Amino acid sequence: MKFKFLANTPMGLERVVANEIESLGLETTLENGRVYFSGNEKTIVETNLKLRTAERIRIIIGDFKVTTFDGLFEAVKDLPWSDILGPDANFPVTGRSHKSTLYSVPDVQRITKKAIVEHLKEAFKLDGKLPETGARYKVDINILKDRALLTIDTSGDALHKRGYRVLQGDAPIKETLAAAMLQLANYTGENPLVDPFCGSGTIAIEAAMIAKNIAPGSNRTFDAEKWDIIPEELWSELRNQCENDALYDKDVEIYASDIDERMIEVSKQNADEVGLLEEIQFSVKNVHDIDHLKDHTQIVTNPPYGERIGEAKAVEDMYRKIGQLMEQNDTLNVYLMTSNKEFEIIIGKRATHRRKLFNGYIETTYYQYWGKK
């Protein structure tokens, strides 16, 4: 079957997600927070297993203008639900409405649900209440300026949930954002990688997975795995292919440190969960004790932002230390994300490149300093 898809992306990372999708041989178009593409059943499996930076993969089942509830009911009922959902499908409906005539979200959800029920009853010749005991198909209706977009979520849990995070720290960075930071740093595993503020180890673990070509979805399950339209063999075949493509024997140099001993224990447990504990050199270390980094080392890090009262000076000193490391070794490449707008002034060095990223709801800048080749 042919499907239209959208991948949800963190703001500012549309192009990074699109690059990943295009590397699977697919064409993309971009919109704020979304990347659109087309494909088939294999595409559902492949994108969920392999994409490191997307948040969800959704099938677009309907896209139309709507201004009345009657119009909504008829348009939704006419969509090809029974091509994807079985007679026992469990289909919760979520909804949003913005700048639209139909502004009552509970009513929009209720009518959408009712219309799908009527469609399935007619398609499968059913009476009474639908059982909804089967596989889950999360339906979402999003109305923006009277344009309704209806999607079915193939992923289930968001794709940043890789399945290895047993424990987390106070302000963990999402796995998808960590992977995007590494991709924007062109990290491949050829150079030593250092994260001196590793927290729960996400950047280091994502780096090891990139370097060893380990599929990010290999350690978890997806809603679409239980769908009748995708043969079980397809999931097994592509999971095996990912396993065969992984470079488990590749040597990598990844150093992850943090001043907090508890966080290093958390990091180690997370790395162990994904089988990468031996690949990452974890240590309890103050950033001020780091010196003599190897040539062409890549520092990729998300340090404290200094937003709590009394933290500012300590954080500025940490930032200055990063600046000193660059002065000591002009081959060093630094990729650092912070919400501190004064970062370049504090360290006295302009970035080669800057990019606006959102860490959750916090607007940050991703400062990129390219060292001498």
Short mmCIF file of C-alpha atoms in Angstrom, two decimals:
data_model
loop_
_atom_site.label_atom_id
_atom_site.label_comp_id
_atom_site.label_asym_id
_atom_site.label_seq_id
_atom_site.Cartn_x
_atom_site.Cartn_y
_atom_site.Cartn_z
CA MET A 1 0.00 0.00 0.00
CA LYS A 2 1.10 3.58 -0.63
CA PHE A 3 0.99 5.94 2.34
CA LYS A 4 1.69 9.60 2.97
CA PHE A 5 3.64 10.14 6.18
CA LEU A 6 4.74 12.93 8.45
CA ALA A 7 7.61 12.76 10.90
CA ASN A 8 7.22 15.04 13.92
CA THR A 9 10.47 16.87 14.63
CA PRO A 10 11.75 19.16 17.35
CA MET A 11 11.64 22.81 16.17
CA GLY A 12 14.73 23.76 14.21
CA LEU A 13 15.68 20.17 13.37
CA GLU A 14 13.44 19.65 10.32
CA ARG A 15 16.41 19.55 7.91
CA VAL A 16 18.35 17.11 10.12
CA VAL A 17 15.36 14.72 10.20
CA ALA A 18 14.82 15.18 6.44
CA ASN A 19 18.46 14.23 5.77
CA GLU A 20 17.95 10.97 7.66
CA ILE A 21 14.74 10.18 5.76
CA GLU A 22 16.41 11.02 2.43
CA SER A 23 19.27 8.65 3.29
CA LEU A 24 16.64 5.86 3.12
CA GLY A 25 16.00 6.85 -0.51
CA LEU A 26 12.82 8.87 0.15
CA GLU A 27 11.88 12.39 -0.97
CA THR A 28 10.82 14.96 1.63
CA THR A 29 9.07 18.30 2.02
CA LEU A 30 9.42 20.40 5.16
CA GLU A 31 7.09 22.46 7.34
CA ASN A 32 7.56 23.82 10.88
CA GLY A 33 8.03 20.82 13.17
CA ARG A 34 7.15 18.33 10.40
CA VAL A 35 8.76 16.45 7.53
CA TYR A 36 6.45 14.92 4.90
CA PHE A 37 7.30 11.89 2.74
CA SER A 38 5.65 8.90 1.03
CA GLY A 39 6.27 5.17 1.21
CA ASN A 40 4.83 1.74 1.94
CA GLU A 41 4.64 -0.80 4.79
CA LYS A 42 8.42 -1.28 4.70
CA THR A 43 8.83 2.50 5.19
CA ILE A 44 6.87 2.29 8.47
CA VAL A 45 9.23 -0.37 9.81
CA GLU A 46 12.42 1.20 8.51
CA THR A 47 11.78 4.76 9.70
CA ASN A 48 10.76 3.63 13.19
CA LEU A 49 13.80 1.38 13.57
CA LYS A 50 16.41 3.65 12.00
CA LEU A 51 15.59 7.35 12.49
CA ARG A 52 17.63 8.91 15.31
CA THR A 53 16.23 12.45 15.33
CA ALA A 54 12.47 12.19 14.55
CA GLU A 55 9.93 12.14 17.39
CA ARG A 56 7.12 10.12 15.74
CA ILE A 57 6.13 8.62 12.38
CA ARG A 58 2.47 9.20 11.50
CA ILE A 59 0.37 8.06 8.55
CA ILE A 60 -1.65 10.94 7.07
CA ILE A 61 -5.13 9.55 6.47
CA GLY A 62 -6.98 12.82 5.79
CA ASP A 63 -6.32 16.49 5.04
CA PHE A 64 -9.30 18.77 4.30
CA LYS A 65 -10.94 22.14 5.00
CA VAL A 66 -13.75 22.03 7.57
CA THR A 67 -15.99 24.62 9.27
CA THR A 68 -19.00 22.61 10.53
CA PHE A 69 -19.43 19.55 12.75
CA ASP A 70 -21.66 17.88 10.12
CA GLY A 71 -18.94 18.47 7.54
CA LEU A 72 -16.36 17.04 9.91
CA PHE A 73 -18.42 13.88 10.54
CA GLU A 74 -18.99 13.19 6.84
CA ALA A 75 -15.40 13.92 5.81
CA VAL A 76 -13.94 11.71 8.55
CA LYS A 77 -16.41 8.87 7.84
CA ASP A 78 -15.39 8.89 4.17
CA LEU A 79 -11.68 8.32 4.92
CA PRO A 80 -10.23 4.81 4.25
CA TRP A 81 -9.99 3.75 7.93
CA SER A 82 -10.75 0.07 7.22
CA ASP A 83 -7.69 -0.15 4.93
CA ILE A 84 -5.55 0.19 8.07
CA LEU A 85 -7.71 -0.52 11.16
CA GLY A 86 -9.12 -3.99 11.79
CA PRO A 87 -12.63 -4.66 13.19
CA ASP A 88 -11.26 -4.95 16.76
CA ALA A 89 -8.91 -1.93 16.52
CA ASN A 90 -8.35 0.11 19.68
CA PHE A 91 -8.30 3.71 18.44
CA PRO A 92 -8.04 6.49 21.04
CA VAL A 93 -8.52 9.94 19.48
CA THR A 94 -6.55 13.02 20.52
CA GLY A 95 -7.24 16.47 19.12
CA ARG A 96 -6.14 20.07 18.87
CA SER A 97 -7.71 23.14 17.31
CA HIS A 98 -6.09 26.50 16.67
CA LYS A 99 -7.49 29.63 14.96
CA SER A 100 -10.43 27.58 13.63
CA THR A 101 -14.24 27.74 13.50
CA LEU A 102 -14.48 24.37 15.27
CA TYR A 103 -12.69 25.40 18.44
CA SER A 104 -14.18 22.92 20.96
CA VAL A 105 -11.56 20.14 21.11
CA PRO A 106 -13.73 17.67 23.13
CA ASP A 107 -16.48 17.99 20.47
CA VAL A 108 -13.99 17.59 17.63
CA GLN A 109 -12.60 14.41 19.26
CA ARG A 110 -16.06 12.99 19.99
CA ILE A 111 -17.33 13.53 16.44
CA THR A 112 -14.13 12.15 14.90
CA LYS A 113 -14.42 9.02 17.06
CA LYS A 114 -18.09 8.60 16.19
CA ALA A 115 -17.38 8.94 12.45
CA ILE A 116 -14.62 6.29 12.57
CA VAL A 117 -16.94 3.94 14.50
CA GLU A 118 -19.64 4.35 11.80
CA HIS A 119 -17.10 3.74 9.03
CA LEU A 120 -15.77 0.54 10.64
CA LYS A 121 -19.27 -0.76 11.40
CA GLU A 122 -20.27 -0.37 7.75
CA ALA A 123 -16.98 -1.73 6.39
CA PHE A 124 -16.97 -4.85 8.59
CA LYS A 125 -20.79 -5.25 8.87
CA LEU A 126 -20.75 -4.93 12.68
CA ASP A 127 -23.59 -4.15 15.10
CA GLY A 128 -23.54 -2.58 18.55
CA LYS A 129 -20.47 -1.34 20.36
CA LEU A 130 -17.04 -1.99 18.80
CA PRO A 131 -14.87 -4.26 20.96
CA GLU A 132 -11.62 -2.19 20.68
CA THR A 133 -9.68 -5.13 22.15
CA GLY A 134 -7.08 -5.37 19.38
CA ALA A 135 -3.94 -3.47 18.38
CA ARG A 136 -3.67 0.24 19.19
CA TYR A 137 -3.96 2.89 16.46
CA LYS A 138 -3.57 6.34 18.02
CA VAL A 139 -5.62 8.76 15.91
CA ASP A 140 -4.93 12.49 16.05
CA ILE A 141 -6.95 15.33 14.55
CA ASN A 142 -5.25 18.68 14.34
CA ILE A 143 -7.30 21.62 13.03
CA LEU A 144 -5.34 24.74 12.11
CA LYS A 145 -7.04 27.67 10.36
CA ASP A 146 -9.98 25.39 9.42
CA ARG A 147 -7.69 22.78 7.83
CA ALA A 148 -8.06 19.36 9.47
CA LEU A 149 -5.15 16.95 9.39
CA LEU A 150 -5.91 13.39 10.54
CA THR A 151 -3.08 11.01 11.31
CA ILE A 152 -2.48 7.54 12.76
CA ASP A 153 0.61 7.18 14.93
CA THR A 154 2.79 4.18 13.95
CA SER A 155 5.36 4.64 16.73
CA GLY A 156 3.44 4.33 20.00
CA ASP A 157 5.83 5.77 22.57
CA ALA A 158 7.74 8.75 21.16
CA LEU A 159 10.90 7.70 19.31
CA HIS A 160 13.22 9.40 21.81
CA LYS A 161 12.28 6.55 24.17
CA ARG A 162 14.97 4.15 22.99
CA GLY A 163 14.48 1.74 25.87
CA TYR A 164 17.91 2.13 27.45
CA ARG A 165 17.23 4.93 29.92
CA VAL A 166 16.82 2.99 33.16
CA LEU A 167 17.51 6.09 35.25
CA GLN A 168 17.72 9.79 34.52
CA GLY A 169 19.03 12.97 36.07
CA ASP A 170 17.25 16.21 36.97
CA ALA A 171 17.26 17.76 33.51
CA PRO A 172 17.86 15.00 30.97
CA ILE A 173 18.32 15.89 27.32
CA LYS A 174 16.10 13.90 24.93
CA GLU A 175 17.85 11.14 23.00
CA THR A 176 16.59 12.60 19.69
CA LEU A 177 18.12 16.01 20.51
CA ALA A 178 21.42 14.42 21.58
CA ALA A 179 21.53 12.50 18.28
CA ALA A 180 20.79 15.72 16.36
CA MET A 181 23.63 17.56 18.16
CA LEU A 182 26.00 14.75 17.11
CA GLN A 183 24.76 14.77 13.53
CA LEU A 184 25.18 18.56 13.33
CA ALA A 185 28.74 17.99 14.60
CA ASN A 186 29.26 15.48 11.75
CA TYR A 187 30.28 12.92 14.35
CA THR A 188 31.06 9.50 12.83
CA GLY A 189 33.20 7.84 15.48
CA GLU A 190 36.50 8.54 13.70
CA ASN A 191 37.60 11.22 16.21
CA PRO A 192 37.75 11.04 20.02
CA LEU A 193 34.55 12.40 21.58
CA VAL A 194 34.38 14.12 24.97
CA ASP A 195 31.31 15.15 26.99
CA PRO A 196 32.55 16.83 30.20
CA PHE A 197 28.98 17.43 31.52
CA CYS A 198 27.52 14.03 30.71
CA GLY A 199 24.57 13.92 33.16
CA SER A 200 22.78 10.63 32.55
CA GLY A 201 25.08 9.80 29.62
CA THR A 202 22.71 10.43 26.73
CA ILE A 203 25.14 12.18 24.35
CA ALA A 204 27.86 9.56 24.94
CA ILE A 205 25.44 6.65 24.46
CA GLU A 206 23.93 8.15 21.29
CA ALA A 207 27.48 8.75 20.01
CA ALA A 208 28.42 5.11 20.55
CA MET A 209 25.24 4.02 18.75
CA ILE A 210 26.03 6.31 15.78
CA ALA A 211 29.68 5.23 15.61
CA LYS A 212 28.74 1.54 15.69
CA ASN A 213 25.71 1.97 13.40
CA ILE A 214 23.35 0.51 16.01
CA ALA A 215 19.72 1.20 15.05
CA PRO A 216 18.09 3.46 17.68
CA GLY A 217 14.86 1.43 17.61
CA SER A 218 16.51 -1.97 18.02
CA ASN A 219 15.86 -2.06 21.79
CA ARG A 220 12.11 -1.29 21.85
CA THR A 221 8.69 -2.04 20.35
CA PHE A 222 6.25 0.04 18.27
CA ASP A 223 2.46 0.18 17.96
CA ALA A 224 2.63 -0.78 14.27
CA GLU A 225 4.29 -4.11 15.16
CA LYS A 226 0.82 -5.44 16.10
CA TRP A 227 -0.92 -4.15 12.96
CA ASP A 228 -2.38 -6.66 10.51
CA ILE A 229 -1.28 -4.63 7.47
CA ILE A 230 2.42 -5.27 8.22
CA PRO A 231 3.62 -8.89 8.06
CA GLU A 232 5.53 -9.99 11.17
CA GLU A 233 8.33 -11.27 8.89
CA LEU A 234 8.96 -7.72 7.69
CA TRP A 235 9.74 -6.58 11.24
CA SER A 236 11.99 -9.62 11.84
CA GLU A 237 13.75 -9.21 8.50
CA LEU A 238 14.52 -5.51 9.03
CA ARG A 239 15.51 -6.00 12.68
CA ASN A 240 17.95 -8.73 11.54
CA GLN A 241 19.26 -6.45 8.81
CA CYS A 242 19.90 -3.69 11.40
CA GLU A 243 21.68 -6.24 13.59
CA ASN A 244 23.88 -7.36 10.68
CA ASP A 245 24.67 -3.77 9.70
CA ALA A 246 25.83 -2.87 13.24
CA LEU A 247 29.61 -2.45 13.61
CA TYR A 248 29.95 -3.94 17.08
CA ASP A 249 33.71 -4.49 16.69
CA LYS A 250 34.49 -0.91 15.64
CA ASP A 251 36.86 0.80 18.11
CA VAL A 252 35.59 4.12 19.43
CA GLU A 253 37.04 6.65 21.83
CA ILE A 254 34.30 8.23 23.91
CA TYR A 255 34.96 9.96 27.24
CA ALA A 256 32.05 11.01 29.45
CA SER A 257 32.58 12.76 32.77
CA ASP A 258 30.58 14.65 35.35
CA ILE A 259 31.34 16.20 38.72
CA ASP A 260 28.40 14.29 40.26
CA GLU A 261 29.31 10.72 41.19
CA ARG A 262 25.62 9.73 41.30
CA MET A 263 25.17 10.82 37.67
CA ILE A 264 28.11 8.70 36.56
CA GLU A 265 26.45 5.66 38.18
CA VAL A 266 23.22 6.52 36.32
CA SER A 267 25.16 6.87 33.04
CA LYS A 268 26.86 3.53 33.52
CA GLN A 269 23.55 1.75 34.15
CA ASN A 270 22.02 3.32 31.03
CA ALA A 271 25.04 2.39 28.89
CA ASP A 272 24.99 -1.14 30.30
CA GLU A 273 21.30 -1.49 29.37
CA VAL A 274 22.16 -0.98 25.68
CA GLY A 275 25.35 -3.09 25.86
CA LEU A 276 27.75 -0.15 25.49
CA LEU A 277 29.28 0.12 28.96
CA GLU A 278 32.68 -1.13 27.75
CA GLU A 279 32.74 1.35 24.85
CA ILE A 280 32.47 4.56 26.89
CA GLN A 281 35.09 5.69 29.42
CA PHE A 282 33.09 7.19 32.28
CA SER A 283 34.75 9.14 35.09
CA VAL A 284 33.85 11.44 37.97
CA LYS A 285 35.71 14.61 37.05
CA ASN A 286 35.48 18.37 37.42
CA VAL A 287 35.70 20.12 34.04
CA HIS A 288 38.54 22.24 35.50
CA ASP A 289 40.64 19.07 35.85
CA ILE A 290 40.48 18.27 32.12
CA ASP A 291 43.65 19.01 30.17
CA HIS A 292 45.69 17.83 27.17
CA LEU A 293 42.92 16.60 24.92
CA LYS A 294 44.02 14.66 21.83
CA ASP A 295 44.21 16.46 18.48
CA HIS A 296 40.92 16.67 16.55
CA THR A 297 38.86 15.74 19.62
CA GLN A 298 35.17 16.64 19.34
CA ILE A 299 33.58 18.06 22.49
CA VAL A 300 29.80 17.69 22.20
CA THR A 301 28.05 18.82 25.36
CA ASN A 302 25.03 20.31 27.07
CA PRO A 303 26.51 22.04 30.15
CA PRO A 304 24.52 23.65 32.98
CA TYR A 305 22.90 26.91 31.80
CA GLY A 306 23.35 28.79 35.08
CA GLU A 307 19.68 29.76 35.37
CA ARG A 308 19.42 29.03 39.09
CA ILE A 309 20.21 31.82 41.54
CA GLY A 310 23.85 31.83 42.59
CA GLU A 311 25.00 29.48 39.81
CA ALA A 312 25.97 32.08 37.24
CA LYS A 313 29.61 32.62 38.28
CA ALA A 314 30.42 28.90 38.59
CA VAL A 315 28.84 28.23 35.19
CA GLU A 316 30.73 31.13 33.55
CA ASP A 317 33.98 29.69 34.95
CA MET A 318 33.10 26.32 33.39
CA TYR A 319 32.47 28.02 30.04
CA ARG A 320 35.83 29.83 30.29
CA LYS A 321 37.53 26.49 30.87
CA ILE A 322 36.13 25.26 27.52
CA GLY A 323 37.57 28.42 25.92
CA GLN A 324 40.98 27.70 27.50
CA LEU A 325 40.95 24.14 26.12
CA MET A 326 40.40 25.59 22.62
CA GLU A 327 43.29 28.03 23.14
CA GLN A 328 45.59 25.18 24.19
CA ASN A 329 44.72 23.05 21.15
CA ASP A 330 43.56 24.71 17.93
CA THR A 331 42.49 21.36 16.40
CA LEU A 332 39.73 20.97 19.01
CA ASN A 333 36.12 21.01 17.73
CA VAL A 334 33.56 22.24 20.24
CA TYR A 335 29.77 21.85 19.91
CA LEU A 336 28.00 23.27 22.94
CA MET A 337 24.32 23.95 23.63
CA THR A 338 23.31 26.61 26.15
CA SER A 339 20.52 29.10 26.78
CA ASN A 340 23.17 31.64 27.88
CA LYS A 341 23.18 34.35 25.19
CA GLU A 342 26.53 35.70 26.48
CA PHE A 343 28.49 32.50 25.84
CA GLU A 344 30.76 33.94 23.11
CA ILE A 345 31.47 37.06 25.20
CA ILE A 346 32.26 34.97 28.31
CA ILE A 347 34.84 32.83 26.50
CA GLY A 348 36.06 35.63 24.23
CA LYS A 349 35.69 33.70 20.99
CA ARG A 350 33.11 33.88 18.22
CA ALA A 351 31.56 30.61 17.07
CA THR A 352 32.15 29.36 13.53
CA HIS A 353 28.45 28.65 13.32
CA ARG A 354 25.37 29.09 15.55
CA ARG A 355 22.01 27.39 15.44
CA LYS A 356 18.83 27.97 17.44
CA LEU A 357 17.56 24.77 19.09
CA PHE A 358 14.92 24.03 21.70
CA ASN A 359 15.83 21.85 24.66
CA GLY A 360 12.29 21.04 25.76
CA TYR A 361 10.71 24.49 26.03
CA ILE A 362 14.02 26.27 26.63
CA GLU A 363 15.34 28.25 23.67
CA THR A 364 19.05 27.58 23.33
CA THR A 365 21.90 28.29 20.94
CA TYR A 366 24.07 25.49 19.61
CA TYR A 367 27.54 27.05 19.35
CA GLN A 368 29.87 25.31 16.89
CA TYR A 369 33.62 25.91 16.90
CA TRP A 370 35.52 24.15 14.14
CA GLY A 371 39.14 23.35 14.87
CA LYS A 372 42.06 23.32 12.41
CA LYS A 373 41.93 20.36 10.01
#
